[in-house]
Structure formats: C-alpha cells, structure tokens
C-alpha cells in the first residue's frame, strides 16, 4: 500500500496503453487494503486501517466490501453504534446510486452486530456475492491450430456431469495455452467467472490451497484453515477454477477432491504433466501438433495446412517480417517440425532463431537441438525459456530411482516392449553402469514405466500385437545426454544390443514356421532399435556383434524387402570386422552375397561366396564349404556359365557325401537339376529332382519336398504337359499352406499363375495374383509383392489391355523405387 501513489499516469487520461495496468493496480490496492483491515482486526488493532478503507470508499462509495470492512472494524473496537451507522450509510448509497439492497452477507453482519455477537467472518470481504472473478492472463499471440482440442476441452468443461478435467502432456506441448484459450471463450457460462491460479512456483503441496486462497483474495483468519475459508467462499459460487502446472504438487490432489465435494457448483480445470488420479477426474491427453509424414508434398500451400508448419511460419514471420513459406523451404521446414516432434515450445524456440539463421541452417543445427534452441522469450517462465529447461522441469520432479530408469530407457529407439525394458534394466542392474542413485528393483520396472507414462515422459502405444512404449525424440535426446553425463551410455547400449541380438537369434528359426508373420511383425516393430544396435555395434572393436546381428536377420531383410539396407549393414560390418571370428565373417558373407544376388550384383555375390569358400576350406567346415559351393553354383547358373555351375555343385555333392550331410546333398542335387534344366537336359533334370525328392521325404523335409514338386512342375511345363505341371505345383502349394509359410505360399502362387496363364485361364490367374498380393501385403513381403505387381502387368498385356498394362508397369516401378 505504501508503494501505491495513485493512478498510473493519471495526467495522461487519453493514452490507451496504461488503462489495463491502471485497473490492475487499483484492484491490487483494493485487495491489499481489505486484507490489511482484516489482519489489523485479528491482531487487536481494528481501527488502524480505517483511513485506508475510507480512501477506497472515496473512489467508489458503492464498494460494499469496503463498507463491511468498516462495519467489522468498528464492531471489533466496541463501537457498535458507529458500525451500525456505517451500515445505514451503505444502504443509502446502494439504494440511491445502484437501486439495490445490501447483500445477505452484509445484512447478516449487521444482525450480528446488533446482537453483540460479532464473530470472525469466514468469507473475507474481498469476494462479495455479486462480484465476478476473471483473472485469465491475456495471450501474447493467437493460438495456432488446436481447434478440435479447444472444442473438445470446452465440451468436457461444460458437461454437467464433469467436475474435474485435467489436460495432460509433456512439457512444451501447449497445455496452458489450450486451457487459457478454451476457458476464455466460455467465461460467460460461469455466473461467478473464472479464476486462474499459476502453481509453477509452488513446490510444497501443502501450499496449494493457501495459494488458491490468496489468488481468490481470501486470507486465513487464525480460527479457520484455508480449506475451510475457500469452501465457505465458494460453496454457492458457480466458478471455474483453473489450476496451472499441477505436476510438482500432485500430492495435494486429495485437497482438491475435498474442495469439489464441498462446493457443488465449482468446476476445476487442471494442467499437469501427469493426471491427478481422482475419481472425479476426466483426463484429456494433449498430443503434439500434427506434422507432415514421410510422403509429404514439397508445396508450401499444402504443408502449411499442418499445424506445426503453420506455427513455425507465423512465429518466424513475427521475428522476421520478410519471412515467407515457399516451395523451396517448405520441405526443410516440414522436416524441422517433424524432427522437433511437433512440440509447440520447440517449434517456437526454433522459429525465434530465424532472426539470424535460415531454415536449412536450423535443420543442420538439430544435431545439438538443446544448444540450438536455447534463446527463449524473456516473458516465458524460466522453465520454458529453453527446450532443455522444459524437460529438466519434468526430470527434476522424478525420484532418483525413476531418473535412473528414465535415462536408461532412452537407449531404446522408436518404441519398445515392457519385456525388452525389463531385460535391459536387469542386465544393467546386474552388470556395469550403476551410479550413486539407487536403481529400481527389476520387478518394479514395468510398474514404474507406467508412472513415466503418467508423467508424460513416455507414451503408451497400443497395437494389435500388444502394448509398446516410446519417447518423443526430443525427450529421448535429453535422456541420452543424461545417460552420457552419468557415465552409463556404453553399458546401456551394450545391454540394448545384446537383447536385440538375442531377439534376432530367437526369431531366425521361426521365420520359416507358421509363426513367421508374427515374428516378422515383431522384428519390424523393433526395426529402429535394431538399427540403433547395429550402429553402436559397428563402432565396437571387431564389429563382432554387428556381423552376428546383421547376418541373423538375413531372412527378415529378404522377406520385408530391406535388401539394400540389409546389404549395407552387412558390408559395413564386414569392412570393420576383419578381426572377427572367421565363422562369424563367413555367415555374414553368405548373407551379404545372397542379398547382392537378389539385387542382381552377381559380381559382388560371387566374390563374397568365393572368399567365404576359402575361409571354410581353411576351417575344415564341410557344411560351410557345401553352402559356399551351392551359392556359387546358383550364381554361375544365373550368369550363364552352366558348366562351371555344374562343377561347383558336383564338388559340393562330394563334400556333403563325405560329411554324411543329406540335406546339403539334396539342396545341391536340386540346384544341379536346375542347371540340367537350363541345359535342356530334361531327363537328367528329372532324375536329379526325383533323387533329391526321395531324400527330402526320408528326412521329413517338407519345404524341400514342396520346392522339388515345383521344380518337377517346371520340367512338365517344358515338356508341354501343362496339366501335369499345374497338378505338381498345386501339390506343392498344399504342403506350404499346411506349413503356413507365407513366403513360400506367395512364391508358389506366382509359379502357378504363370502356368495357368500359359493354359489360357486368365480369370484364375487374376484370382491367384490377387491372393498373392493380399498375402504379400499382409506379411509385408515387399519383394514378392513387387513380383505380383509385375505379373499383373504382364497378365494385362496377355489379355490385350495395353493401357492397363502400361499403368501397372509404371506403378510397379514406382513401388520398387
């Protein structure tokens, strides 16, 4: 009060900008005067503030709260007659100036004074019954996007059955702005207004209710607690109470529940990085802004429809008016927003850098996003002036064991399962990487993961295959920084790579079984983790694990169409793993050679097979020698050197016979039969196939049986017996259907399609291709899907549909690219 020296710039009545601030200061002076008057009365000096209250009435003679303060002051001082005279004066002023009667509260106080029973009023004079509250902060700029979220939040708030709504989400996602915008548009729906309480500076849960009381203008009487005072003040008020940043005082939630129980017309809107977990609560999780996907167009007018891009452009234009979105910078800005996870705070901080940096410089600078996005707005809370501060706020609220869990989970890329998290945490707990912080017991990891979801540091992703968890990349980067700071990075990445190598080894034999689809999907879901594990193991001495992981995934690379990527990982591992175990290198060479073969790089495939053969010879590895000779036989057959192919395969058969390896011998005989077929020697081919078929059947190798039946069907086709060929291939199809081998089913369907086309049955061919396409799409067998598309294009040509055929060929090439 001593600091208040009158209206702000009172000698400038025609200047607009001080008006709002002038009004705020008057209100602050009024609240302080009334609080001081009550405090003086409680302290035993009730008349000490009379002059200050009289000054309020000089400004507004109809201020009923000030009249009550004087009545109470004189009554407390024993001057009952003066107190009642003040009441009569209040009646006259209200009737003359406003034509209203005093409020029931003022009349009740007068009645108490007349009866000489004056008690401390629970409801302080600051919030009179006819006084609306509306202290929502004015927005610094328009809210971009969030139309559906604003409407959804308003619908929840205005639902008569909803008493408490909590907007949850990670730091910087825009919870406060959403709450402010939604409530600003519906303040008129609450008879007593909206009260906004900022709790960011409050760390002690016991101070939450006193803080609410303070914002409402209520003070403790000494006889009554803040809870009692607020309930008495709001019991009959239709008010929306907005509690902003509740996450660090979430232990105070039961007191909010009690407040709701005692105030039937009160509604509460909270913003928090975790839910309050109250029975009355309706949670509204707030996701980041929409960002373009990987197939986005580079045209600016299309990309600006995405909320994240729109926000960047608007904020960039605010700091640099000449900035515009063009087709040239649109893709860069879209990628920038995507890399920033669509977080509004991160996007705004990035846009602020447009003063001195171009969008492409910003994108390049995201290798260290926390250093790049450090120049925040000065009028933001300190916790939001940099991206790091926003996440540190959440991190610091965690208990030490949860901090350990959070930063260690940052080792997972993309998403992860609870099973993977528990396994990696267990390995870390039993091995290296412990710090002074007490780690969580491994059995509680699953439960604590859910607590990190509640705190918006993890996201839960429910899929058909089960529940997975993920971090926004921005939050994950923070976790990785903390992991490095605590000296745990190598141990965590070692444990992470070990888990995914074990997963790949577990999956490898399943990729030829009926469960292959499930396992392919599981590996696909963890592809980002697999890539992260490969990247880290490539940097380790010998790259042994990189060779093991990349080669173990051979069938996955093939089945899901990752031929180029799989080959690249294998080649890089071979280049860096020269000191790895020879057997490990051979396995990787054969896998890389197979991928090179399918990519039609026969020279490299041959070189790898020959090098692998030399290593196997030096090791005396008969199975390896046979495999290498089989690979060389296939390669040389495809390059047209049939005599050399036969030489390799004959040697392989001799090696397999010497080792008593019946399966390898059958595979080599089958390949030798293909050579004979290519040479036009159908009788020899049939003999070799038949002998291989006998061995496969004796060994119970059903896949081999199906493969040979398909080969014999090819012999029948070349002899002109299409009916016999179809019958043999259909028998093979029955076997692989029984095995539920999607890859083999799709491949044999393609063989059968070509046969029925030769037979002229185009209708059946179409049905077979459609089945093959559906299966290859379902199991994401990319290479097979491309082959089906080509077959469909070829069929269209055979059906005299040249335009459709051309379109299909074009679509196939686009798909393959």
mmCIF file of C-alpha atoms in Angstrom, residues 23 30 42 62 75 94 97 106 140 197 212 272 305 314 331 403 426 471 501 507 558 581 613 653 747 759 777:
data_model
loop_
_atom_site.group_PDB
_atom_site.id
_atom_site.type_symbol
_atom_site.label_atom_id
_atom_site.label_comp_id
_atom_site.label_asym_id
_atom_site.label_seq_id
_atom_site.Cartn_x
_atom_site.Cartn_y
_atom_site.Cartn_z
ATOM 1 C CA UNK A 23 -7.126 -1.088 -13.490
ATOM 2 C CA UNK A 30 -8.170 -2.648 -3.019
ATOM 3 C CA UNK A 42 -7.484 -10.060 14.097
ATOM 4 C CA UNK A 62 -20.815 1.728 -3.517
ATOM 5 C CA UNK A 75 -17.708 -3.515 15.874
ATOM 6 C CA UNK A 94 -26.574 1.359 -2.634
ATOM 7 C CA UNK A 97 -26.705 5.031 -6.706
ATOM 8 C CA UNK A 106 -23.787 -7.572 4.712
ATOM 9 C CA UNK A 140 0.755 -12.862 -26.026
ATOM 10 C CA UNK A 197 -4.092 -19.990 -10.374
ATOM 11 C CA UNK A 212 -5.626 -20.626 -4.295
ATOM 12 C CA UNK A 272 -0.352 -31.214 -15.453
ATOM 13 C CA UNK A 305 -2.075 -26.924 -43.536
ATOM 14 C CA UNK A 314 3.632 -17.488 -38.018
ATOM 15 C CA UNK A 331 10.200 -29.387 -47.176
ATOM 16 C CA UNK A 403 15.531 -40.694 -13.058
ATOM 17 C CA UNK A 426 18.016 -56.306 -15.365
ATOM 18 C CA UNK A 471 9.611 -41.370 -26.127
ATOM 19 C CA UNK A 501 20.780 -59.864 -30.940
ATOM 20 C CA UNK A 507 13.328 -65.181 -34.445
ATOM 21 C CA UNK A 558 14.696 -60.593 -47.738
ATOM 22 C CA UNK A 581 35.785 -64.795 -35.686
ATOM 23 C CA UNK A 613 34.623 -70.728 -49.518
ATOM 24 C CA UNK A 653 27.797 -83.087 -53.527
ATOM 25 C CA UNK A 747 6.341 -67.662 -54.318
ATOM 26 C CA UNK A 759 -3.062 -72.575 -70.138
ATOM 27 C CA UNK A 777 0.722 -57.138 -48.252
#
